[in-house]
Amino acid sequence: MCGIVGYTGFKPAAPILLQGLARLEYRGYDSAGLALLRSGQPILTIKKAGKIHCLVSAVQEARISPVFTSGLGHTRWATHGLPVDKNAHPHSDCRNQLAVVHNGIIENYRALKRRLRSQGHVFKSDTDSEVLAHLLEQGLRRKGWVGAVRWALAQVQGTYSVVMGYGGEPEKLIGAKSGGGALVVGLGRGENFLASDIPALLSHTRRFFYLQDGELAVVSPSSTRVLRLSNGRSVTKRPLEVDWSVQQAEKEGYAHFMLKEILEQPRALKRTLAGRLDPKTGEVKLEGPFWSSAFLRRFRNITLLGMGTSAYAGMIGRDLLEKYLRVPAQLENASEFRYRKPPIGKDSLVIVLSQSGETVDTLVALREAKAQGATIIAICNAMGSSATREADGVLLTHAGPEIGVASTKAFTAQLGALWFLTLYLARLRRTIPPGLLLQKGRALGHVPRLMQKVLRQRHHVARLARKYAVFHNFLFLGRGIQYPIALEAALKLKEISYIHAEGYPAGEMKHGPIALIDRRMPVVAMALRSSTAHEKMLNNLMEVRARSGRLIALVEKGDREARRLAEDTLELPPVEEDLGPFVSILPLQLFAYEVARRKGCEIDQPRHLAKSVTVE
Ligand code: F6R
């Protein structure tokens, strides 16, 4: 949730750290800070409540000398202690001889703090993280820098991904991880980096390796060394080379990352399908031993796991897999998975969906499913992330880095991967006639073009947003495969515009929510003609109108009947029912965006949210 950056090399560290933090701001944005190290100089720490620009101003005012070529920085999403200057990271010990940035939660911090205080340590913040600085201070009295880190971390219970610097060895940063979100080591020439996420470092390198839980990295300008925290043994790492570009991590002239990412969806989906689906013939292929394994022909049930938007993509995937494979499939909110005792085992395929591959609830569920003998496929956007490392088979969505906190392109890319996987498995298991399979493949290959058409309605959507931004409550209704879209559209609206919105199956309306309908409650209904339940949906529209509801309907171009019933419409090109979600979500993402913009909300960094939820 918080963002971490570390640099050690030959260039002034402060600008590199600030740029990295700006790129990580989507992970946490209530306060930020950095610490700079240089041999023979006291550690220079600057930290500020507020967004990164507050820290940037403070750094500019401090007129820092360029001699500091090593340092670490942090952007915070508060867990323990208010977002005020003193609670911002980095934290230091009593003598200001070291600096620590931390992502995660130190669960036993109260006991550690009591003990450290009784031993004379003076605390300057209310955070759990500061105990680590004082533990390191104690460790340093008896051990060297690496030894002190191992000794201190051995006493910590909870989750952490940390970067630490010590004035006595300023060029040797140490990173370590045990839960607490990802920590990558970026490899340069005469300089090396640490960060919570790859986009932070894309201007400097595309070569990375991820630290795994229980590992520690000693990073200096000319070398990186990885050890196991428990026994100090060396670990060999194979760097991966990412194909993400610096531009993908930048706004490129758009007002917000969210808008850039919404408009980028046709291209992102093409990347998801590239090399896997031939859009002309409709043929699907996946290479590698896992994808031709006997298991994929014989599994007997499917569980899909994810959180938030990824879970809603999973709901659509469940419907597709069940329909085309004729295998029982269920979608489970990953955070609830372990509280049930679902009967899964060796015959079960578990599909884990996660943009980041680091969402802690999803990882915990993945591990639980694995422990029960299931085979795991991860559908994930972040190459090398925990989910991809722990799964048996991986389908990368290749949507490119998603920076806006509200997920958009990752969602449609997940849908693409799920669709593609469904066709692939249906071919393997021969559950769809070959001709129909190719026809479906071609239809899927055509989707990016349909999406492009829909996105041209941006200005019409903006006009609707102007009219409806004044309302405080919205209801989104969908049936069948459009029901998850109602949920996702409601989530988009609430998370970035703070408007209360609920998604419901349209059939549920008469069982309660209808009581809410009046002139002040706009209802957004997915009323695409291709839906098998179109007639029923039209009845729902009439029921809303009969109660003076304000009705916005998503309709197929030329559907006069649906048009007549609605106060406003969003028109979509004709599309077959199962592919409908790819296009129906687009105007609703834009609608949420435009409403939030009119309300002056912080679109890319909505309050209280963080891009990657790495604490339970
Ligand atoms: C909503 C949103 C979240 C994420 C959820 C899972 O716009 O972004 O609901 O979808 O936190 O994140 P990942 O997909 O990274 O596991």
XYZ file of C-alpha atoms and ligand atoms in Angstrom:
632
model
C 0.000 0.000 0.000
C 2.809 2.390 0.824
C 5.462 2.961 -1.831
C 9.181 2.515 -1.315
C 12.177 3.589 -3.410
C 15.896 3.205 -2.782
C 18.878 4.357 -4.839
C 22.592 3.851 -4.537
C 24.946 4.914 -7.321
C 26.831 7.860 -8.718
C 24.038 10.370 -9.413
C 22.391 12.771 -6.962
C 19.869 10.559 -5.178
C 17.147 13.100 -4.325
C 15.731 13.668 -7.858
C 15.718 9.913 -8.547
C 13.898 9.219 -5.294
C 11.352 11.999 -5.879
C 10.638 10.799 -9.398
C 10.224 7.231 -8.142
C 7.914 8.375 -5.357
C 5.812 10.389 -7.798
C 5.385 7.225 -9.857
C 4.428 5.302 -6.743
C 2.070 7.911 -5.383
C -0.877 5.784 -6.482
C 0.071 3.342 -3.731
C -0.359 5.747 -0.861
C -0.536 9.479 -0.676
C -1.066 10.888 2.783
C 2.565 11.781 3.481
C 6.009 11.195 2.043
C 9.656 11.507 2.922
C 13.206 10.700 1.982
C 16.539 10.176 3.694
C 19.884 10.848 2.017
C 23.151 9.222 2.980
C 26.763 10.102 2.369
C 29.848 8.981 4.161
C 31.051 11.416 6.805
C 27.737 13.326 6.747
C 24.765 13.008 9.091
C 21.708 11.415 7.457
C 19.546 14.114 5.930
C 15.837 13.367 6.342
C 12.960 15.415 4.971
C 9.354 14.347 5.438
C 6.028 16.008 4.926
C 2.337 15.308 5.402
C 0.383 15.617 2.153
C 1.073 14.549 -1.368
C 4.439 14.212 -3.047
C 4.392 17.809 -4.282
C 4.598 18.942 -0.612
C 7.748 16.876 -0.227
C 9.115 18.183 -3.528
C 8.701 21.782 -2.302
C 10.376 20.951 1.001
C 13.311 19.318 -0.821
C 13.657 22.313 -3.127
C 13.698 24.675 -0.163
C 16.352 22.558 1.561
C 18.770 23.108 -1.392
C 20.319 19.698 -0.975
C 23.894 19.211 -2.053
C 24.305 16.813 -5.011
C 26.933 14.852 -3.067
C 24.265 12.572 -1.593
C 24.319 9.652 -4.005
C 22.473 7.151 -1.864
C 19.077 7.315 -0.228
C 15.618 5.945 0.346
C 12.112 7.353 0.110
C 8.550 6.465 0.993
C 4.991 7.467 0.233
C 2.604 6.507 3.007
C -0.880 5.049 3.333
C -1.482 5.362 7.065
C -2.140 2.277 9.164
C -0.758 3.268 12.595
C -0.739 6.979 13.441
C -2.254 10.034 11.772
C -0.881 11.319 8.465
C 1.283 14.051 9.989
C 4.966 14.946 9.424
C 6.304 12.988 12.375
C 4.592 9.762 11.251
C 5.863 9.986 7.699
C 8.770 7.668 6.823
C 11.792 7.335 6.865
C 12.135 6.667 10.570
C 15.398 6.812 12.405
C 16.957 5.609 15.650
C 17.907 7.713 18.688
C 21.244 8.741 17.153
C 20.063 9.344 13.589
C 22.587 6.838 12.331
C 20.135 4.904 10.175
C 16.910 5.301 8.172
C 14.055 2.870 7.601
C 11.083 2.843 5.239
C 8.444 0.184 5.751
C 5.379 -1.173 4.013
C 3.231 -3.598 6.038
C 2.256 -3.957 9.672
C 4.469 -4.907 12.615
C 1.922 -6.745 14.709
C 3.999 -7.053 17.893
C 5.108 -3.412 17.839
C 3.446 -2.548 21.179
C 5.462 -5.151 23.090
C 8.655 -4.226 21.225
C 8.093 -0.523 21.846
C 7.510 -1.102 25.580
C 10.717 -3.068 25.796
C 12.757 -0.583 23.788
C 11.414 2.346 25.812
C 12.301 0.632 29.073
C 15.807 0.283 27.643
C 15.994 4.029 27.117
C 14.962 4.426 23.453
C 13.051 7.578 22.650
C 10.301 7.358 20.036
C 9.427 10.257 17.801
C 6.378 8.897 15.976
C 3.184 6.915 16.630
C 3.970 4.329 13.975
C 4.616 0.632 14.285
C 7.512 1.014 11.824
C 9.746 3.071 14.111
C 10.419 0.070 16.364
C 12.469 -1.368 13.552
C 14.832 1.620 13.562
C 15.452 1.195 17.290
C 15.897 -2.556 16.990
C 18.492 -1.945 14.278
C 20.231 0.545 16.559
C 20.514 -2.140 19.217
C 21.668 -4.718 16.693
C 24.388 -2.430 15.396
C 26.000 -2.318 18.825
C 26.833 -5.996 18.594
C 26.792 -6.869 14.920
C 27.671 -5.501 11.510
C 25.070 -3.869 9.257
C 23.750 -7.070 7.629
C 23.849 -8.939 10.954
C 21.921 -6.150 12.667
C 19.211 -6.311 10.015
C 18.816 -10.075 10.349
C 18.794 -9.812 14.148
C 16.194 -7.014 14.153
C 13.876 -8.623 11.620
C 13.942 -11.914 13.489
C 12.087 -10.163 16.330
C 9.381 -8.692 14.181
C 6.026 -10.396 13.743
C 3.712 -9.269 10.979
C 4.341 -8.226 7.418
C 7.041 -6.074 5.983
C 8.767 -4.959 2.909
C 11.513 -2.629 4.066
C 14.483 -0.674 2.829
C 17.124 0.436 5.299
C 20.183 2.665 5.098
C 23.024 3.075 7.605
C 25.275 6.143 7.836
C 28.303 3.929 8.600
C 27.940 2.175 5.202
C 25.941 4.707 3.212
C 26.287 3.011 -0.150
C 24.983 -0.316 1.105
C 21.183 -0.279 1.209
C 19.389 -3.318 2.513
C 15.946 -4.422 1.402
C 14.000 -7.270 2.961
C 10.574 -8.766 2.622
C 8.134 -10.987 4.442
C 4.627 -10.271 3.151
C 4.105 -6.497 3.096
C 3.879 -6.111 -0.664
C 6.372 -6.482 -3.443
C 9.952 -5.297 -3.363
C 11.906 -5.278 -6.614
C 15.589 -4.746 -7.142
C 16.337 -2.764 -10.294
C 19.695 -3.376 -11.935
C 21.728 -0.545 -13.455
C 25.375 0.133 -14.375
C 27.278 1.577 -11.431
C 23.925 2.123 -9.742
C 21.207 -0.073 -8.371
C 17.672 0.489 -7.162
C 14.955 -0.848 -4.902
C 11.240 -0.140 -5.262
C 7.772 -1.415 -4.435
C 6.844 -1.552 -8.065
C 8.477 -1.594 -11.478
C 6.974 1.660 -12.899
C 8.906 3.656 -10.281
C 12.158 2.700 -11.964
C 11.295 2.491 -15.647
C 13.266 5.648 -16.494
C 16.416 3.963 -15.225
C 16.230 0.267 -15.969
C 14.083 -2.524 -17.336
C 16.029 -5.290 -15.583
C 14.639 -6.418 -12.276
C 14.297 -9.233 -9.869
C 11.700 -9.612 -7.154
C 12.594 -10.417 -3.573
C 10.649 -13.355 -2.196
C 9.370 -13.617 1.350
C 12.179 -14.385 3.767
C 14.874 -12.800 1.586
C 17.204 -9.890 2.131
C 19.033 -7.933 -0.594
C 22.261 -6.061 0.012
C 22.388 -3.440 -2.718
C 25.412 -1.267 -3.464
C 26.333 0.698 -6.628
C 28.324 -2.167 -8.131
C 26.623 -5.279 -6.779
C 23.475 -6.900 -5.457
C 23.560 -9.869 -3.137
C 20.532 -11.834 -1.917
C 20.506 -13.888 1.278
C 17.940 -15.937 3.132
C 16.975 -14.042 6.258
C 16.758 -17.195 8.357
C 20.191 -18.711 7.725
C 22.158 -16.101 5.774
C 22.660 -18.447 2.805
C 23.063 -16.880 -0.623
C 20.201 -17.034 -3.099
C 20.755 -16.811 -6.847
C 18.352 -14.560 -8.729
C 17.582 -14.541 -12.444
C 16.733 -10.997 -13.562
C 13.722 -10.472 -15.774
C 13.560 -7.922 -18.551
C 10.196 -6.140 -18.745
C 8.758 -4.785 -21.982
C 6.933 -1.869 -20.309
C 7.976 1.558 -21.537
C 8.533 4.812 -19.653
C 5.638 6.376 -21.612
C 3.278 3.734 -20.279
C 4.055 4.963 -16.779
C 3.398 8.595 -17.730
C 0.245 10.594 -18.405
C 1.347 11.605 -21.894
C -0.724 14.784 -21.921
C -3.927 13.304 -20.467
C -5.444 15.059 -17.477
C -5.471 11.818 -15.506
C -4.044 8.327 -15.714
C -7.577 7.001 -15.420
C -8.650 8.722 -18.631
C -5.517 7.610 -20.438
C -6.108 4.055 -19.300
C -9.807 4.057 -20.236
C -9.016 5.227 -23.755
C -6.144 2.776 -24.065
C -8.350 -0.279 -23.589
C -8.696 -1.396 -27.209
C -4.897 -1.449 -27.497
C -4.480 -3.142 -24.136
C -6.932 -5.878 -25.126
C -5.073 -6.408 -28.386
C -1.903 -6.926 -26.367
C -3.712 -9.441 -24.129
C -4.762 -11.473 -27.139
C -1.597 -11.045 -29.217
C 0.179 -14.296 -29.989
C -2.648 -16.271 -28.396
C -5.603 -15.602 -30.666
C -5.506 -15.261 -34.425
C -8.214 -12.657 -34.998
C -8.646 -13.687 -38.638
C -9.083 -17.424 -38.201
C -10.258 -17.373 -34.584
C -7.684 -19.998 -33.585
C -6.388 -20.003 -30.016
C -3.083 -21.314 -28.748
C -1.045 -21.370 -25.558
C 2.434 -22.745 -25.364
C 4.349 -24.507 -22.602
C 3.972 -27.838 -20.790
C 1.380 -26.587 -18.307
C -1.031 -25.648 -21.074
C -0.966 -29.106 -22.605
C -1.038 -30.994 -19.310
C -3.508 -33.831 -18.752
C -4.899 -31.943 -15.776
C -6.492 -29.293 -17.973
C -8.483 -32.032 -19.692
C -9.654 -33.650 -16.516
C -10.317 -31.066 -13.768
C -13.865 -31.270 -12.451
C -14.614 -27.921 -10.901
C -13.409 -24.345 -11.039
C -13.097 -21.664 -8.365
C -12.258 -18.093 -9.327
C -10.758 -15.789 -6.713
C -10.154 -12.047 -6.642
C -10.968 -8.791 -4.903
C -12.903 -5.722 -6.054
C -12.793 -5.187 -9.782
C -10.813 -8.388 -10.282
C -13.570 -10.325 -8.522
C -16.176 -8.784 -10.828
C -14.131 -9.872 -13.845
C -14.046 -13.292 -12.194
C -17.867 -13.369 -12.020
C -18.020 -12.941 -15.773
C -15.326 -15.583 -16.186
C -17.347 -17.962 -14.029
C -20.364 -17.592 -16.320
C -18.292 -18.121 -19.460
C -16.405 -21.149 -18.156
C -19.517 -22.787 -16.827
C -21.425 -22.181 -20.038
C -18.774 -23.354 -22.479
C -17.034 -26.073 -20.466
C -20.083 -27.427 -18.662
C -18.054 -27.681 -15.455
C -19.312 -26.280 -12.134
C -17.648 -22.931 -11.476
C -17.877 -20.549 -8.545
C -16.526 -17.094 -7.847
C -15.381 -16.406 -4.329
C -14.342 -13.097 -2.834
C -10.751 -13.995 -1.942
C -10.886 -12.449 1.527
C -13.783 -14.754 2.472
C -12.393 -17.905 0.906
C -10.527 -19.185 3.931
C -13.489 -18.713 6.271
C -15.451 -21.293 4.324
C -14.443 -24.857 3.859
C -15.006 -25.169 0.131
C -14.684 -28.757 -1.065
C -11.773 -28.255 -3.418
C -8.873 -30.617 -3.981
C -6.827 -32.370 -6.631
C -9.612 -32.161 -9.200
C -10.018 -28.420 -8.786
C -8.791 -25.656 -11.014
C -8.452 -22.363 -9.149
C -8.162 -19.192 -11.218
C -6.730 -16.257 -9.327
C -7.336 -12.793 -10.780
C -5.203 -9.855 -9.768
C -3.915 -6.829 -11.605
C -1.003 -6.347 -9.223
C -0.436 -9.966 -8.225
C 0.276 -8.622 -4.734
C -3.179 -8.231 -3.154
C -2.730 -9.918 0.177
C -6.261 -11.363 0.447
C -5.897 -12.922 -2.977
C -2.472 -14.351 -2.153
C -3.706 -15.832 1.118
C -6.594 -17.492 -0.753
C -4.217 -18.751 -3.447
C -2.041 -20.386 -0.795
C -5.051 -21.914 0.932
C -6.270 -23.398 -2.367
C -2.802 -24.713 -3.114
C -2.568 -26.313 0.309
C -5.784 -28.149 -0.496
C -4.229 -29.633 -3.613
C -5.823 -27.414 -6.279
C -3.985 -26.405 -9.440
C -3.682 -22.644 -9.781
C -3.809 -20.388 -12.819
C -2.981 -16.723 -12.195
C -4.442 -14.104 -14.535
C -2.267 -11.181 -13.704
C -0.931 -7.934 -15.128
C 2.332 -7.658 -13.192
C 5.048 -9.925 -14.521
C 7.099 -11.580 -11.791
C 4.646 -10.655 -9.016
C 3.872 -13.013 -6.121
C 0.723 -14.444 -7.744
C 2.617 -15.293 -10.926
C 5.428 -16.929 -8.976
C 3.157 -19.054 -6.854
C 0.726 -20.228 -9.541
C 1.143 -23.366 -11.646
C 0.135 -21.621 -14.863
C 0.248 -17.909 -15.647
C -1.695 -15.827 -18.149
C -0.227 -12.337 -18.175
C -2.751 -9.757 -19.314
C -0.095 -7.440 -20.837
C -2.278 -4.371 -20.279
C 0.821 -2.323 -19.396
C 1.267 -0.605 -16.025
C -2.032 0.565 -14.553
C -1.396 3.678 -12.473
C -4.869 5.133 -11.878
C -6.142 3.724 -8.597
C -9.505 2.873 -10.158
C -8.932 -0.187 -12.276
C -10.098 0.089 -15.897
C -7.839 -1.402 -18.542
C -6.795 -4.210 -16.212
C -10.476 -5.202 -15.987
C -11.122 -5.499 -19.724
C -7.752 -7.205 -20.161
C -8.787 -9.736 -17.499
C -12.031 -10.289 -19.397
C -9.953 -10.864 -22.529
C -7.788 -13.405 -20.752
C -10.812 -15.180 -19.281
C -12.542 -15.325 -22.652
C -9.436 -16.573 -24.276
C -8.872 -19.190 -21.557
C -12.462 -20.369 -21.904
C -12.023 -20.922 -25.643
C -8.683 -22.610 -25.131
C -10.040 -25.035 -22.529
C -13.188 -25.668 -24.568
C -10.987 -26.682 -27.490
C -8.867 -28.926 -25.290
C -11.903 -30.589 -23.755
C -13.910 -30.536 -26.993
C -16.926 -28.969 -25.390
C -17.656 -26.596 -28.281
C -17.923 -27.731 -31.918
C -14.768 -26.630 -33.802
C -16.668 -24.332 -36.179
C -18.407 -22.486 -33.372
C -15.117 -22.200 -31.486
C -13.480 -20.441 -34.426
C -16.480 -18.191 -34.832
C -16.263 -17.176 -31.163
C -12.524 -16.584 -31.519
C -13.086 -14.290 -34.485
C -15.790 -12.414 -32.600
C -13.374 -11.909 -29.709
C -10.698 -10.671 -32.103
C -13.178 -8.058 -33.355
C -13.835 -6.622 -29.871
C -11.007 -4.006 -29.803
C -12.607 -2.348 -32.852
C -16.013 -2.298 -31.170
C -14.444 -0.782 -28.073
C -12.877 1.938 -30.158
C -16.309 2.866 -31.529
C -17.853 3.048 -28.087
C -15.086 5.268 -26.753
C -15.975 7.869 -29.377
C -19.024 8.699 -27.248
C -16.858 10.429 -24.700
C -18.423 13.845 -25.219
C -21.964 12.524 -24.991
C -21.042 10.785 -21.738
C -19.545 14.039 -20.456
C -22.864 15.813 -21.157
C -24.764 13.179 -19.196
C -22.261 13.463 -16.367
C -22.927 17.208 -16.202
C -26.622 16.508 -15.740
C -26.300 13.704 -13.217
C -23.285 14.734 -11.119
C -25.597 16.508 -8.673
C -27.238 13.296 -7.448
C -26.137 11.541 -4.278
C -27.321 7.987 -4.931
C -27.334 5.731 -7.977
C -28.679 2.288 -8.705
C -27.095 0.122 -11.424
C -29.119 -2.817 -12.735
C -28.020 -5.712 -14.915
C -29.068 -9.250 -15.691
C -26.968 -12.316 -16.455
C -23.529 -11.476 -17.747
C -24.325 -7.765 -17.376
C -24.938 -8.041 -13.625
C -21.194 -7.937 -12.783
C -21.017 -4.823 -14.978
C -23.674 -3.207 -12.772
C -21.475 -4.016 -9.761
C -18.302 -2.764 -11.425
C -19.933 0.438 -12.681
C -21.258 1.170 -9.177
C -17.794 0.536 -7.723
C -16.190 2.926 -10.230
C -18.645 5.676 -9.368
C -18.358 5.318 -5.610
C -14.598 5.008 -5.433
C -13.697 8.081 -7.448
C -16.666 10.419 -6.991
C -17.735 9.356 -3.453
C -21.303 9.028 -4.655
C -23.246 6.213 -3.088
C -23.995 3.622 -5.765
C -25.268 0.049 -5.655
C -25.234 -2.657 -8.283
C -28.105 -5.149 -8.295
C -29.354 -7.994 -10.412
C -32.351 -6.372 -12.104
C -34.567 -9.219 -10.920
C -33.761 -8.310 -7.339
C -35.184 -4.816 -7.712
C -38.716 -5.761 -6.746
C -37.411 -7.527 -3.655
C -36.441 -4.312 -1.914
C -34.400 -1.702 -3.789
C -37.470 -0.500 -5.729
C -38.543 1.247 -2.528
C -35.657 3.672 -3.018
C -36.697 4.869 -6.450
C -37.790 8.489 -6.763
C -36.772 11.618 -8.699
C -33.545 11.845 -6.762
C -32.322 8.327 -7.473
C -31.006 7.814 -11.011
C -31.114 4.224 -12.220
C -28.606 3.024 -14.799
C -29.845 -0.097 -16.581
C -27.959 -2.430 -18.906
C -30.640 -3.083 -21.508
C -28.720 -4.544 -24.447
C -30.938 -6.245 -27.000
C -28.626 -9.247 -27.343
C -29.433 -10.241 -23.786
C -31.629 -13.331 -23.475
C -33.486 -11.437 -20.765
C -34.095 -8.308 -22.851
C -37.879 -8.403 -22.458
C -37.563 -8.741 -18.714
C -35.153 -5.836 -18.633
C -37.644 -3.692 -20.529
C -40.207 -4.538 -17.847
C -37.730 -3.326 -15.233
C -37.296 -0.080 -17.131
C -41.062 0.436 -17.159
C -41.238 -0.233 -13.438
C -38.617 2.429 -12.817
C -40.418 4.943 -15.021
C -43.753 4.178 -13.382
C -42.221 5.311 -10.119
C -40.866 8.535 -11.603
C -37.310 7.189 -11.557
C -34.612 8.903 -13.604
C -33.527 6.288 -16.057
C -30.296 6.054 -18.041
C -30.284 2.964 -20.241
C -27.441 1.304 -22.102
C -29.124 0.203 -25.296
C -28.194 -1.280 -28.601
C -28.150 1.185 -31.471
C -31.595 1.192 -33.095
C -33.462 -0.252 -30.105
C -36.328 2.244 -30.216
C -38.364 0.593 -27.509
C -35.620 0.808 -24.896
C -34.837 4.345 -26.027
C -38.437 5.429 -25.578
C -38.510 4.224 -21.995
C -35.313 5.889 -20.850
C -34.762 9.513 -19.972
C -31.244 9.262 -21.401
C -29.450 6.564 -23.309
C -25.953 5.395 -24.040
C -25.893 3.579 -27.355
C -23.707 0.590 -28.019
C -23.000 -1.215 -31.282
C -24.677 -4.616 -31.699
C -22.600 -7.231 -29.952
C -23.260 -10.825 -29.041
C -24.438 -11.304 -25.482
C -21.315 -12.869 -23.990
C -19.067 -10.146 -25.376
C -21.364 -7.379 -24.124
C -19.351 -6.635 -20.937
C -16.334 -5.465 -22.975
C -18.369 -2.623 -24.425
C -20.972 -1.873 -21.757
C -18.366 -1.089 -19.100
C -16.662 1.577 -21.228
C -19.272 4.379 -21.119
C -19.779 3.659 -17.430
C -16.064 4.024 -16.667
C -16.172 7.293 -18.597
C -19.324 8.332 -16.757
C -17.674 7.750 -13.364
C -14.612 9.647 -14.567
C -16.587 12.636 -15.867
C -18.788 12.834 -12.766
C -15.702 12.794 -10.527
C -14.069 15.457 -12.687
C -17.099 17.709 -12.424
C -17.071 17.261 -8.675
C -13.384 18.188 -8.539
C -12.360 14.859 -6.982
C -8.804 13.528 -6.925
C -9.417 11.016 -9.677
C -6.136 9.130 -9.796
C -5.753 9.067 -6.029
C -9.166 8.768 -4.430
C -9.277 9.316 -0.689
C -8.494 6.388 1.609
C -7.710 4.038 -1.277
C -4.440 2.493 -2.360
C -3.714 0.766 -5.628
C -2.365 -2.398 -4.183
C -3.873 -3.651 -0.923
C -1.046 -5.445 0.812
C -2.380 -5.527 4.370
C -5.361 -7.619 5.495
C -11.154 -0.889 -8.032
C -9.885 -1.553 -7.798
C -9.811 -2.592 -6.748
C -8.893 -3.749 -7.204
C -8.678 -4.711 -6.030
C -7.856 -5.906 -6.445
O -11.085 0.029 -9.072
O -8.899 -1.251 -8.426
O -11.071 -3.050 -6.404
O -9.482 -4.380 -8.287
O -8.041 -4.042 -4.992
O -6.590 -5.524 -6.892
P -5.709 -6.512 -7.748
O -6.420 -6.723 -9.030
O -4.395 -5.817 -7.915
O -5.588 -7.779 -6.966
